[in-house]
mmCIF file of C-alpha atoms in Angstrom:
data_model
loop_
_atom_site.group_PDB
_atom_site.id
_atom_site.type_symbol
_atom_site.label_atom_id
_atom_site.label_comp_id
_atom_site.label_asym_id
_atom_site.label_seq_id
_atom_site.Cartn_x
_atom_site.Cartn_y
_atom_site.Cartn_z
ATOM 1 C CA MET A 1 -34.710 -19.175 17.511
ATOM 2 C CA GLU A 2 -32.613 -16.065 17.657
ATOM 3 C CA ILE A 3 -31.501 -14.616 14.068
ATOM 4 C CA ILE A 4 -28.872 -12.003 13.774
ATOM 5 C CA LEU A 5 -29.761 -9.670 11.090
ATOM 6 C CA THR A 6 -29.356 -6.453 9.820
ATOM 7 C CA LYS A 7 -31.190 -3.589 7.994
ATOM 8 C CA ALA A 8 -30.181 -3.047 3.984
ATOM 9 C CA PRO A 9 -30.231 -0.224 2.603
ATOM 10 C CA GLN A 10 -33.433 -0.432 0.781
ATOM 11 C CA GLY A 11 -34.715 -0.694 3.820
ATOM 12 C CA PHE A 12 -35.311 -4.101 5.256
ATOM 13 C CA LEU A 13 -33.812 -6.949 6.837
ATOM 14 C CA ILE A 14 -30.914 -9.436 5.841
ATOM 15 C CA PRO A 15 -29.107 -12.752 7.712
ATOM 16 C CA ALA A 16 -26.248 -10.589 9.133
ATOM 17 C CA MET A 17 -24.132 -13.867 8.168
ATOM 18 C CA GLU A 18 -23.821 -16.637 6.618
ATOM 19 C CA SER A 19 -24.997 -19.022 9.504
ATOM 20 C CA GLU A 20 -27.404 -16.762 9.852
ATOM 21 C CA ALA A 21 -29.003 -17.421 6.501
ATOM 22 C CA ASN A 22 -28.850 -20.785 7.000
ATOM 23 C CA LYS A 23 -31.156 -20.541 10.105
ATOM 24 C CA LEU A 24 -33.915 -19.353 8.194
ATOM 25 C CA LEU A 25 -33.738 -22.517 5.717
ATOM 26 C CA LYS A 26 -35.459 -24.315 8.670
ATOM 27 C CA PHE A 27 -37.980 -22.408 7.450
ATOM 28 C CA LYS A 28 -40.814 -22.839 4.548
ATOM 29 C CA ALA A 29 -41.597 -19.961 1.852
ATOM 30 C CA GLY A 30 -44.036 -18.224 2.653
ATOM 31 C CA ALA A 31 -44.444 -19.086 6.266
ATOM 32 C CA THR A 32 -45.221 -16.444 8.908
ATOM 33 C CA MET A 33 -42.770 -15.464 11.558
ATOM 34 C CA ARG A 34 -43.054 -13.660 14.636
ATOM 35 C CA CYS A 35 -40.261 -11.227 15.484
ATOM 36 C CA GLU A 36 -38.833 -9.331 18.011
ATOM 37 C CA VAL A 37 -36.045 -6.777 16.986
ATOM 38 C CA SER A 38 -33.529 -4.842 19.112
ATOM 39 C CA GLN A 39 -30.528 -3.042 18.045
ATOM 40 C CA MET A 40 -27.547 -5.078 19.471
ATOM 41 C CA ARG A 41 -24.432 -2.626 20.841
ATOM 42 C CA ASN A 42 -21.758 -3.574 18.195
ATOM 43 C CA GLY A 43 -23.088 -6.049 15.602
ATOM 44 C CA LYS A 44 -19.543 -5.503 13.841
ATOM 45 C CA PHE A 45 -17.527 -6.913 16.427
ATOM 46 C CA PHE A 46 -20.144 -9.780 17.490
ATOM 47 C CA ARG A 47 -20.259 -10.226 13.722
ATOM 48 C CA LYS A 48 -15.538 -10.107 14.442
ATOM 49 C CA TRP A 49 -16.009 -13.436 16.941
ATOM 50 C CA TRP A 50 -18.231 -15.535 15.229
ATOM 51 C CA VAL A 51 -15.448 -15.263 12.350
ATOM 52 C CA LEU A 52 -12.489 -16.044 14.260
ATOM 53 C CA ALA A 53 -14.288 -19.070 16.046
ATOM 54 C CA LYS A 54 -15.392 -20.808 13.063
ATOM 55 C CA PHE A 55 -12.028 -20.002 10.926
ATOM 56 C CA ALA A 56 -10.390 -21.724 14.405
ATOM 57 C CA PHE A 57 -13.189 -24.555 14.088
ATOM 58 C CA ASP A 58 -12.154 -25.084 9.948
ATOM 59 C CA ALA A 59 -9.017 -25.131 10.869
ATOM 60 C CA TRP A 60 -9.099 -27.620 13.797
ATOM 61 C CA SER A 61 -11.716 -29.819 11.743
ATOM 62 C CA GLU A 62 -9.407 -30.163 9.219
ATOM 63 C CA SER A 63 -6.328 -31.306 10.605
ATOM 64 C CA THR A 64 -8.519 -33.446 13.653
ATOM 65 C CA PRO A 65 -8.527 -37.366 12.373
ATOM 66 C CA MET A 66 -12.043 -39.244 11.850
ATOM 67 C CA GLN A 67 -12.623 -40.877 14.876
ATOM 68 C CA GLU A 68 -15.650 -43.984 15.372
ATOM 69 C CA TYR A 69 -18.091 -44.413 18.430
ATOM 70 C CA LYS A 70 -20.013 -47.550 19.023
ATOM 71 C CA GLY A 71 -19.642 -48.210 15.082
ATOM 72 C CA ARG A 72 -20.662 -44.437 14.295
ATOM 73 C CA ARG A 73 -18.844 -41.773 12.978
ATOM 74 C CA VAL A 74 -18.633 -38.688 15.127
ATOM 75 C CA LEU A 75 -18.242 -35.048 12.651
ATOM 76 C CA ALA A 76 -17.128 -31.924 13.888
ATOM 77 C CA ASP A 77 -19.330 -29.968 15.283
ATOM 78 C CA PHE A 78 -19.093 -26.210 15.618
ATOM 79 C CA GLU A 79 -21.995 -25.589 18.045
ATOM 80 C CA ARG A 80 -19.815 -27.545 20.877
ATOM 81 C CA PHE A 81 -16.570 -26.012 19.385
ATOM 82 C CA ARG A 82 -17.966 -22.878 19.988
ATOM 83 C CA ARG A 83 -19.190 -23.438 23.637
ATOM 84 C CA ASP A 84 -15.726 -25.127 24.227
ATOM 85 C CA LEU A 85 -14.319 -21.871 23.375
ATOM 86 C CA THR A 86 -16.021 -19.625 25.156
ATOM 87 C CA VAL A 87 -15.634 -22.237 28.249
ATOM 88 C CA LEU A 88 -11.637 -22.425 27.163
ATOM 89 C CA ALA A 89 -11.325 -18.696 26.877
ATOM 90 C CA GLY A 90 -12.866 -17.720 30.824
ATOM 91 C CA CYS A 91 -16.224 -17.351 30.082
ATOM 92 C CA TYR A 92 -18.455 -19.540 31.659
ATOM 93 C CA ARG A 93 -20.117 -20.651 34.418
ATOM 94 C CA PRO A 94 -19.719 -23.969 37.013
ATOM 95 C CA VAL A 95 -22.551 -26.808 37.172
ATOM 96 C CA PHE A 96 -23.404 -29.793 38.688
ATOM 97 C CA ALA A 97 -25.469 -32.416 36.047
ATOM 98 C CA ALA A 98 -27.519 -34.780 37.375
ATOM 99 C CA ASN A 99 -24.847 -37.739 38.287
ATOM 100 C CA GLY A 100 -23.023 -34.969 39.955
ATOM 101 C CA GLU A 101 -20.435 -34.532 37.785
ATOM 102 C CA LEU A 102 -19.020 -30.962 37.570
ATOM 103 C CA ARG A 103 -19.703 -28.935 34.217
ATOM 104 C CA LEU A 104 -18.725 -26.203 33.000
ATOM 105 C CA GLU A 105 -21.772 -23.909 30.836
ATOM 106 C CA PRO A 106 -20.345 -21.473 28.777
ATOM 107 C CA GLU A 107 -21.901 -17.967 29.105
ATOM 108 C CA SER A 108 -24.434 -16.689 26.567
ATOM 109 C CA LEU A 109 -23.190 -14.474 24.366
ATOM 110 C CA GLN A 110 -26.484 -12.285 23.335
ATOM 111 C CA TRP A 111 -25.686 -8.672 23.800
ATOM 112 C CA ALA A 112 -28.450 -8.084 26.543
ATOM 113 C CA LYS A 113 -26.855 -10.944 28.688
ATOM 114 C CA MET A 114 -22.978 -9.752 28.396
ATOM 115 C CA THR A 115 -21.821 -6.224 28.640
ATOM 116 C CA GLU A 116 -19.478 -4.833 25.795
ATOM 117 C CA GLU A 117 -16.108 -5.410 28.292
ATOM 118 C CA ARG A 118 -16.969 -8.533 28.736
ATOM 119 C CA PHE A 119 -17.276 -10.066 25.180
ATOM 120 C CA GLU A 120 -14.150 -7.644 24.224
ATOM 121 C CA ALA A 121 -12.171 -9.659 27.465
ATOM 122 C CA LEU A 122 -13.760 -12.495 25.087
ATOM 123 C CA TYR A 123 -12.313 -11.582 22.150
ATOM 124 C CA SER A 124 -9.309 -10.808 23.162
ATOM 125 C CA ALA A 125 -8.998 -14.677 24.816
ATOM 126 C CA THR A 126 -10.462 -15.753 22.641
ATOM 127 C CA ILE A 127 -7.806 -15.124 20.605
ATOM 128 C CA ASN A 128 -4.978 -16.298 23.014
ATOM 129 C CA VAL A 129 -7.151 -19.573 23.642
ATOM 130 C CA ILE A 130 -6.507 -20.217 19.007
ATOM 131 C CA LEU A 131 -3.481 -19.657 19.674
ATOM 132 C CA GLU A 132 -2.619 -21.585 22.254
ATOM 133 C CA LYS A 133 -4.617 -24.455 22.184
ATOM 134 C CA ILE A 134 -6.020 -25.228 18.947
ATOM 135 C CA LEU A 135 -3.219 -23.695 15.865
ATOM 136 C CA PRO A 136 -0.078 -24.489 18.316
ATOM 137 C CA ASP A 137 2.122 -24.813 15.494
ATOM 138 C CA GLY A 138 2.727 -20.928 15.273
ATOM 139 C CA ARG A 139 0.993 -21.203 11.724
ATOM 140 C CA PHE A 140 -0.151 -17.684 12.936
ATOM 141 C CA THR A 141 0.395 -14.285 15.139
ATOM 142 C CA GLU A 142 -1.728 -12.642 16.759
ATOM 143 C CA GLU A 143 -1.236 -9.681 14.374
ATOM 144 C CA GLN A 144 -2.533 -12.343 11.251
ATOM 145 C CA LEU A 145 -4.776 -13.948 13.263
ATOM 146 C CA ARG A 146 -6.607 -10.530 13.692
ATOM 147 C CA ASN A 147 -5.970 -9.963 10.045
ATOM 148 C CA LEU A 148 -7.596 -12.308 8.566
ATOM 149 C CA VAL A 149 -10.709 -11.196 10.704
ATOM 150 C CA GLU A 150 -10.903 -8.563 9.303
ATOM 151 C CA GLN A 151 -9.838 -9.410 5.699
ATOM 152 C CA THR A 152 -13.038 -11.985 6.153
ATOM 153 C CA MET A 153 -15.178 -9.267 7.613
ATOM 154 C CA GLY A 154 -13.774 -7.176 4.258
ATOM 155 C CA PHE A 155 -15.375 -9.887 1.901
ATOM 156 C CA ALA A 156 -18.746 -10.462 4.371
#
């Protein structure tokens, strides 16, 4: 499991955002873990993309009607959404599934696997995808969306 951490002024590491803290809930208190630590090039920018994706997911999932599949309720899933968002933003690799079907797999967002320039392009393309495909009702302009992310980052 990969968890993004921030070094606190007191010197210890803390989860960089709520989604990262939630990952730690899977471990029992007092559990010993082995960690390999590396510094991200631009952690704040990386967190901005996650805030943007989370905002888009929340808005999308609130407006998506409930659906069922074989009598079971289908729930909105953030992990599936962020993978789709990445593909829609043009960061994917085409692969064939076992049944011969072509699939688009999202590129890894790990900083070691995506250059800073590529991630900046992903961020801009993500804003365009959100405005054109996820929230096409005109509720937000690009500037409003960027400002909303900045405001949210101020509270994070």
